[in-house]
Coordinates of C-alpha atoms and ligand atoms in Angstrom, one line a residue:
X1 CA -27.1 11.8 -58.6
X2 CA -29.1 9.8 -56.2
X3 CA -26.5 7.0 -56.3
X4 CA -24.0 9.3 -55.2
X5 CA -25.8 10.7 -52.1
X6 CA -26.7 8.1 -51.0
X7 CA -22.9 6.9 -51.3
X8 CA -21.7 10.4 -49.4
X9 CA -25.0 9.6 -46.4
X10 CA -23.9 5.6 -46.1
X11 CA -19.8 6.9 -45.7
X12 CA -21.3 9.6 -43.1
X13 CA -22.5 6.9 -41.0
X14 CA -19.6 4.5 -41.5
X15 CA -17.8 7.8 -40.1
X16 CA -19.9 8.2 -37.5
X17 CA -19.6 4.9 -36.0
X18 CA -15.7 5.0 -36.7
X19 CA -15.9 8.1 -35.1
X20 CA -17.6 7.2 -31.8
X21 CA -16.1 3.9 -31.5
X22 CA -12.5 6.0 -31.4
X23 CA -13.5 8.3 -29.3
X24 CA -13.7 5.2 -27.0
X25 CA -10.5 4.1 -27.4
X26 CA -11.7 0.7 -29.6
X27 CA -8.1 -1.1 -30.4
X28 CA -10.1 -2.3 -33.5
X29 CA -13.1 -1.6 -35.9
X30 CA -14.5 -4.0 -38.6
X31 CA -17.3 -3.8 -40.9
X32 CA -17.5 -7.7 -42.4
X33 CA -19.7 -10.0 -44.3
X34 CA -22.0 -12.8 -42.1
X35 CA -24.0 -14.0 -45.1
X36 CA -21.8 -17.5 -44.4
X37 CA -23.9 -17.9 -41.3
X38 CA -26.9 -19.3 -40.9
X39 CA -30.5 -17.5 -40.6
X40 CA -30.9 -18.1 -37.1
X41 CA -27.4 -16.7 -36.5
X42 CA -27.4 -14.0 -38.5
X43 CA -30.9 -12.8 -38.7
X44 CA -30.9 -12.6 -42.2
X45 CA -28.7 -9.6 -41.7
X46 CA -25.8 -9.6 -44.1
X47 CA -23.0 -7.9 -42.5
X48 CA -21.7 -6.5 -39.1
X49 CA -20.0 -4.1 -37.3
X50 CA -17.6 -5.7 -34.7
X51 CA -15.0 -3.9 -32.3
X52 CA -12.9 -4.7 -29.5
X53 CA -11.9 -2.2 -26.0
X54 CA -8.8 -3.3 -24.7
X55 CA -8.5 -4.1 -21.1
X56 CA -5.7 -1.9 -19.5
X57 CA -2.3 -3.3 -18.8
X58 CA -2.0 -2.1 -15.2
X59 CA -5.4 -3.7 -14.6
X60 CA -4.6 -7.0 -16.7
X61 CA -1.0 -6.6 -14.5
X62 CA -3.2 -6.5 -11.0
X63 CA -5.5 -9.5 -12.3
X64 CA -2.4 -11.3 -12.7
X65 CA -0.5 -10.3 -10.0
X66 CA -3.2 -11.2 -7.2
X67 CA -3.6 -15.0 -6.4
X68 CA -7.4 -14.8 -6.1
X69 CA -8.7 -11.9 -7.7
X70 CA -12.2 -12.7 -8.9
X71 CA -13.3 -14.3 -5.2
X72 CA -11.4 -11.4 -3.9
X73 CA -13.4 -8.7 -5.6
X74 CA -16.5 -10.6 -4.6
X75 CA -15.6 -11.1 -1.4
X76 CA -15.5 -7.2 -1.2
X77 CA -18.0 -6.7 -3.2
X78 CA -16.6 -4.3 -5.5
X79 CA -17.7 -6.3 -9.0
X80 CA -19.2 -3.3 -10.0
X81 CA -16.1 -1.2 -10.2
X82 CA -14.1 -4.0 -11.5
X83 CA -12.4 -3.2 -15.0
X84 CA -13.9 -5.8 -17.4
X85 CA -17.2 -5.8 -15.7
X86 CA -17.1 -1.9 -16.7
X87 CA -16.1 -2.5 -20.0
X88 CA -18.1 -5.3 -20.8
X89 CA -21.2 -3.0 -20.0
X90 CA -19.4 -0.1 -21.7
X91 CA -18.9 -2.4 -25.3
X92 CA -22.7 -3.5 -24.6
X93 CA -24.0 0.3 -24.3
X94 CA -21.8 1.4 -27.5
X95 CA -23.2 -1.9 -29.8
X96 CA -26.9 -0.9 -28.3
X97 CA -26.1 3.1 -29.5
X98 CA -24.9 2.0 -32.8
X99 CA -27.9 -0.4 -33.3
X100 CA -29.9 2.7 -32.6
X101 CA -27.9 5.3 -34.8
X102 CA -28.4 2.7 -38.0
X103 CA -32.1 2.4 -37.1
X104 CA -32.9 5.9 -37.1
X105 CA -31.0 6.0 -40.8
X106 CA -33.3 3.6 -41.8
X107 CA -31.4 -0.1 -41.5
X108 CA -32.3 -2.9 -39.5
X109 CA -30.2 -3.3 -36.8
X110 CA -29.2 -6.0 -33.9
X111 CA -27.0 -5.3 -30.8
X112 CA -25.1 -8.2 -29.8
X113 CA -24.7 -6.5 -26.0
X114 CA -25.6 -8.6 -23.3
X115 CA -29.0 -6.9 -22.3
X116 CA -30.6 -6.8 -25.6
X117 CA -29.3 -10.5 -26.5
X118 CA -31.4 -11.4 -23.2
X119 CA -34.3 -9.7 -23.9
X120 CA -34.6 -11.3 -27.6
X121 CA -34.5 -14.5 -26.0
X122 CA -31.4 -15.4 -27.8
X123 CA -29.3 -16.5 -24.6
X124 CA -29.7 -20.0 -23.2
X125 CA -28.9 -19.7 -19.9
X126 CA -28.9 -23.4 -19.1
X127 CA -25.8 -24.2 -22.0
X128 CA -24.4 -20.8 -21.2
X129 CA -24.6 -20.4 -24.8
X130 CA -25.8 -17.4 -27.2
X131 CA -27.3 -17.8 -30.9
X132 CA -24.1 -15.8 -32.2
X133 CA -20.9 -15.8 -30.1
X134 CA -19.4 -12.1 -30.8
X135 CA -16.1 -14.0 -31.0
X136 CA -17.8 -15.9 -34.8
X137 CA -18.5 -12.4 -35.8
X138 CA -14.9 -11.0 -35.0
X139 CA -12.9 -14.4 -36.4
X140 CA -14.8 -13.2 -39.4
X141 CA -13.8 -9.9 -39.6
X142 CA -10.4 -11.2 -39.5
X143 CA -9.6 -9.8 -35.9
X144 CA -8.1 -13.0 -34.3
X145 CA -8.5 -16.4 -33.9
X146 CA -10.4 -18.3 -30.9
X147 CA -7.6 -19.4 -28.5
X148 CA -7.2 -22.8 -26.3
X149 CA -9.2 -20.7 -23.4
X150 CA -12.3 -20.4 -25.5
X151 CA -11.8 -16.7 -25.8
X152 CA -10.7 -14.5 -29.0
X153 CA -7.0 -13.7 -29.4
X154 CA -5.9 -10.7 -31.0
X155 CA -2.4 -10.5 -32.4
X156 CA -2.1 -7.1 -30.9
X157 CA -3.7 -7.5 -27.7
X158 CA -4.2 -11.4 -27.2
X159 CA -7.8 -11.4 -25.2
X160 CA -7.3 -8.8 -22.9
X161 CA -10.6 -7.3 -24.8
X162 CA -14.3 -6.9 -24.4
X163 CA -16.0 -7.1 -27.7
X164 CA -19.3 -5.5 -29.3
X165 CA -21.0 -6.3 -32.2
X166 CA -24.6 -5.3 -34.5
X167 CA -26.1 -6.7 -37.2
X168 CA -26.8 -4.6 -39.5
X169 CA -28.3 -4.8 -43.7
X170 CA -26.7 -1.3 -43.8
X171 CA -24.6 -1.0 -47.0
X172 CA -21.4 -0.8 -45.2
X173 CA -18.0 -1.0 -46.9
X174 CA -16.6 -4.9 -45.9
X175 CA -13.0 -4.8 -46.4
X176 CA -11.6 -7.9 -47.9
X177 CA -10.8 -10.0 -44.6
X178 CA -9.8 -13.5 -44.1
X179 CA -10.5 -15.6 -40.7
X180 CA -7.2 -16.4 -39.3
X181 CA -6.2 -19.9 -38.4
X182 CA -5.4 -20.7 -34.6
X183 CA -1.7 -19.5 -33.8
X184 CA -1.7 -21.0 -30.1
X185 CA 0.5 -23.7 -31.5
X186 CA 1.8 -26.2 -29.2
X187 CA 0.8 -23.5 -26.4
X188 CA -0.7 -25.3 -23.3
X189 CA -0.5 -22.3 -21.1
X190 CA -4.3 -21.9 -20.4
X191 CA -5.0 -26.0 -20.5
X192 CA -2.3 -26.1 -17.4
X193 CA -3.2 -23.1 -15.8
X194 CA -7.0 -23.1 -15.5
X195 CA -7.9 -23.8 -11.9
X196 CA -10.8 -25.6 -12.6
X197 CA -9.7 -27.9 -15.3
X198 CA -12.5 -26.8 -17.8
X199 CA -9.8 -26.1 -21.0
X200 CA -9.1 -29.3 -22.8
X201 CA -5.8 -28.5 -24.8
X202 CA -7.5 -28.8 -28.2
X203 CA -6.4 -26.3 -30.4
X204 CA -9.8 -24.6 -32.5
X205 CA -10.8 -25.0 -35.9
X206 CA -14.0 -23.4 -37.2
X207 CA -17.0 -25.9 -36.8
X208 CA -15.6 -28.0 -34.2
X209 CA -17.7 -27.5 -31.6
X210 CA -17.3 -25.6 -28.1
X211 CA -17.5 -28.8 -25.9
X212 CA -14.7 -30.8 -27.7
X213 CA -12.3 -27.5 -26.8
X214 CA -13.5 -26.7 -22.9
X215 CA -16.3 -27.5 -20.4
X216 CA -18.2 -24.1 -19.6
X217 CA -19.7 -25.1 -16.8
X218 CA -16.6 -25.6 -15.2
X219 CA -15.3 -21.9 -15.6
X220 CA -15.6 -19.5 -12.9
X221 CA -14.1 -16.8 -14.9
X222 CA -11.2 -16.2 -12.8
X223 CA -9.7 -14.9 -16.3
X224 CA -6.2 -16.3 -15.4
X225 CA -6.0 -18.0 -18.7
X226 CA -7.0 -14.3 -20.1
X227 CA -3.6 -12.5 -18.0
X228 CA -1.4 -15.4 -18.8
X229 CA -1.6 -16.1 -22.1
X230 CA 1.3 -14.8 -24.0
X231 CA -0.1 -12.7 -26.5
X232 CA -1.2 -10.9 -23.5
X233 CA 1.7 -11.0 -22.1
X234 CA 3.2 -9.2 -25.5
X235 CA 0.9 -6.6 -25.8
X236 CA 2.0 -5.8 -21.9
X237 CA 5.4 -6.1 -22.9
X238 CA 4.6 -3.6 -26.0
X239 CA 3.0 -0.9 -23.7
X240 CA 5.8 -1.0 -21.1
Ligands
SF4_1 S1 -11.5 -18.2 -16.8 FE1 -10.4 -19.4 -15.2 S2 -11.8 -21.2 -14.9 FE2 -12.4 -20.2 -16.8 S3 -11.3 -21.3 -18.4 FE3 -10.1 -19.5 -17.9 S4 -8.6 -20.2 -16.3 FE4 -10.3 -21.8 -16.5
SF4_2 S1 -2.5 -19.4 -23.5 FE1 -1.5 -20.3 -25.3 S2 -3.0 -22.0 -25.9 FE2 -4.1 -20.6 -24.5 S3 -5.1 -19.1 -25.8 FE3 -3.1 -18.2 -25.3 S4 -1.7 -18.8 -26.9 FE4 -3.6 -20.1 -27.0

């Protein structure tokens, strides 16, 4: 008896966080295993909750469509009502509320978001490098691959996504993914047009590291190789 409410509480909460995750329009969900990674990825926490908002295609069509767009927005200052900056926060604030919600069930918890990955000390901000990238926890929830450009492609929606994850030792149902292998192919649409020159051309494999794929320091996050990337360009094409 015990065994099954506790059963019909844990699906409650899986519901819950399906539910409020929905409500936001996440284009996908996934509850998946991280016990592969190591303990200072994973925090000895065994599985996670990772989820994706898509970018919309009229702003991913406006990024693309203006020559300048990042220096242009600040230039104007208007970063703060720009579309991925919103969403970024907004993927943050719903991996902080779901940390919370698991928390006050019982569980140990971890929001991924940017604020609380700062405040636990687990951003180095001279590599530009985190303990856990949220992409790792998404290729292994079997949401995409990570593309030329460093950044996670969806089949669905290429990158034109802001992620969220948490950690969590909830008992959550894991679904039987597999990480995807890289399908940018012979692709060299990012490597050629990245302003910068900070993308390399190497295609990604798990455990080959960041720097043998693109120079960070180099990117100013103009996000042209995000709008021109042809999965992006599909999921446009799908929503027309
Ligand atoms: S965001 Fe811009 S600068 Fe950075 S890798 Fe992509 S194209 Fe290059
Ligand atoms: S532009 Fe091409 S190479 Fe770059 S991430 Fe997209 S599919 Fe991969």
């Amino acid at each position: 008896m015990e065994g099954k409410h506790y059963f019909c509480a844990m699906r409650g909460i899986e519901e819950e966080i399906i539910r409020i995750l929905t409500e936001e329009g996440a284009a996908f969900i996934r509850f998946t295993d991280i016990t592969e990674l190591p303990p200072e990825q994973n925090r000895n926490l065994p599985r996670a909750v990772s989820f994706g908002i898509t970018l919309t295609p009229s702003y991913v069509q406006k990024v693309k469509e203006t020559p300048d767009y990042v220096q242009m927005i600040i230039a104007q200052n208007q970063i703060e009502e720009d579309e991925f900056h919103l969403k970024e926060l907004r993927a943050g604030e719903l991996a902080d509320r779901i940390a919370e919600l698991l928390v006050l069930e019982g569980y140990q918890a971890y929001s991924l978001s940017d604020n609380n990955v700062i405040a636990t000390h687990a951003w180095d901000a001279e590599n530009l490098r985190t303990l856990l990238p949220q992409k790792t926890v998404a290729v292994l929830a079997g949401a995409g691959w990570v593309g030329k450009n460093n950044l996670l492609i969806t089949p669905a929606y290429g990158p034109a996504l802001t992620l969220g994850t948490v950690l969590t030792d909830a008992p959550l149902h894991i679904a039987g993914t597999q990480p995807m292998e890289s399908k940018c192919g012979a692709c060299r649409i990012c490597t050629d047009i990245c302003p910068a020159g900070a993308i390399y051309g190497k295609a990604w494999e798990r455990h080959i590291p960041r720097e043998e794929r693109i120079d960070i320091h180099r990117c100013t996050t103009c996000l042209k190789c995000l709008v021109h990337c042809p999965y992006t360009r599909k999921y446009l094409k799908c929503r027309e």
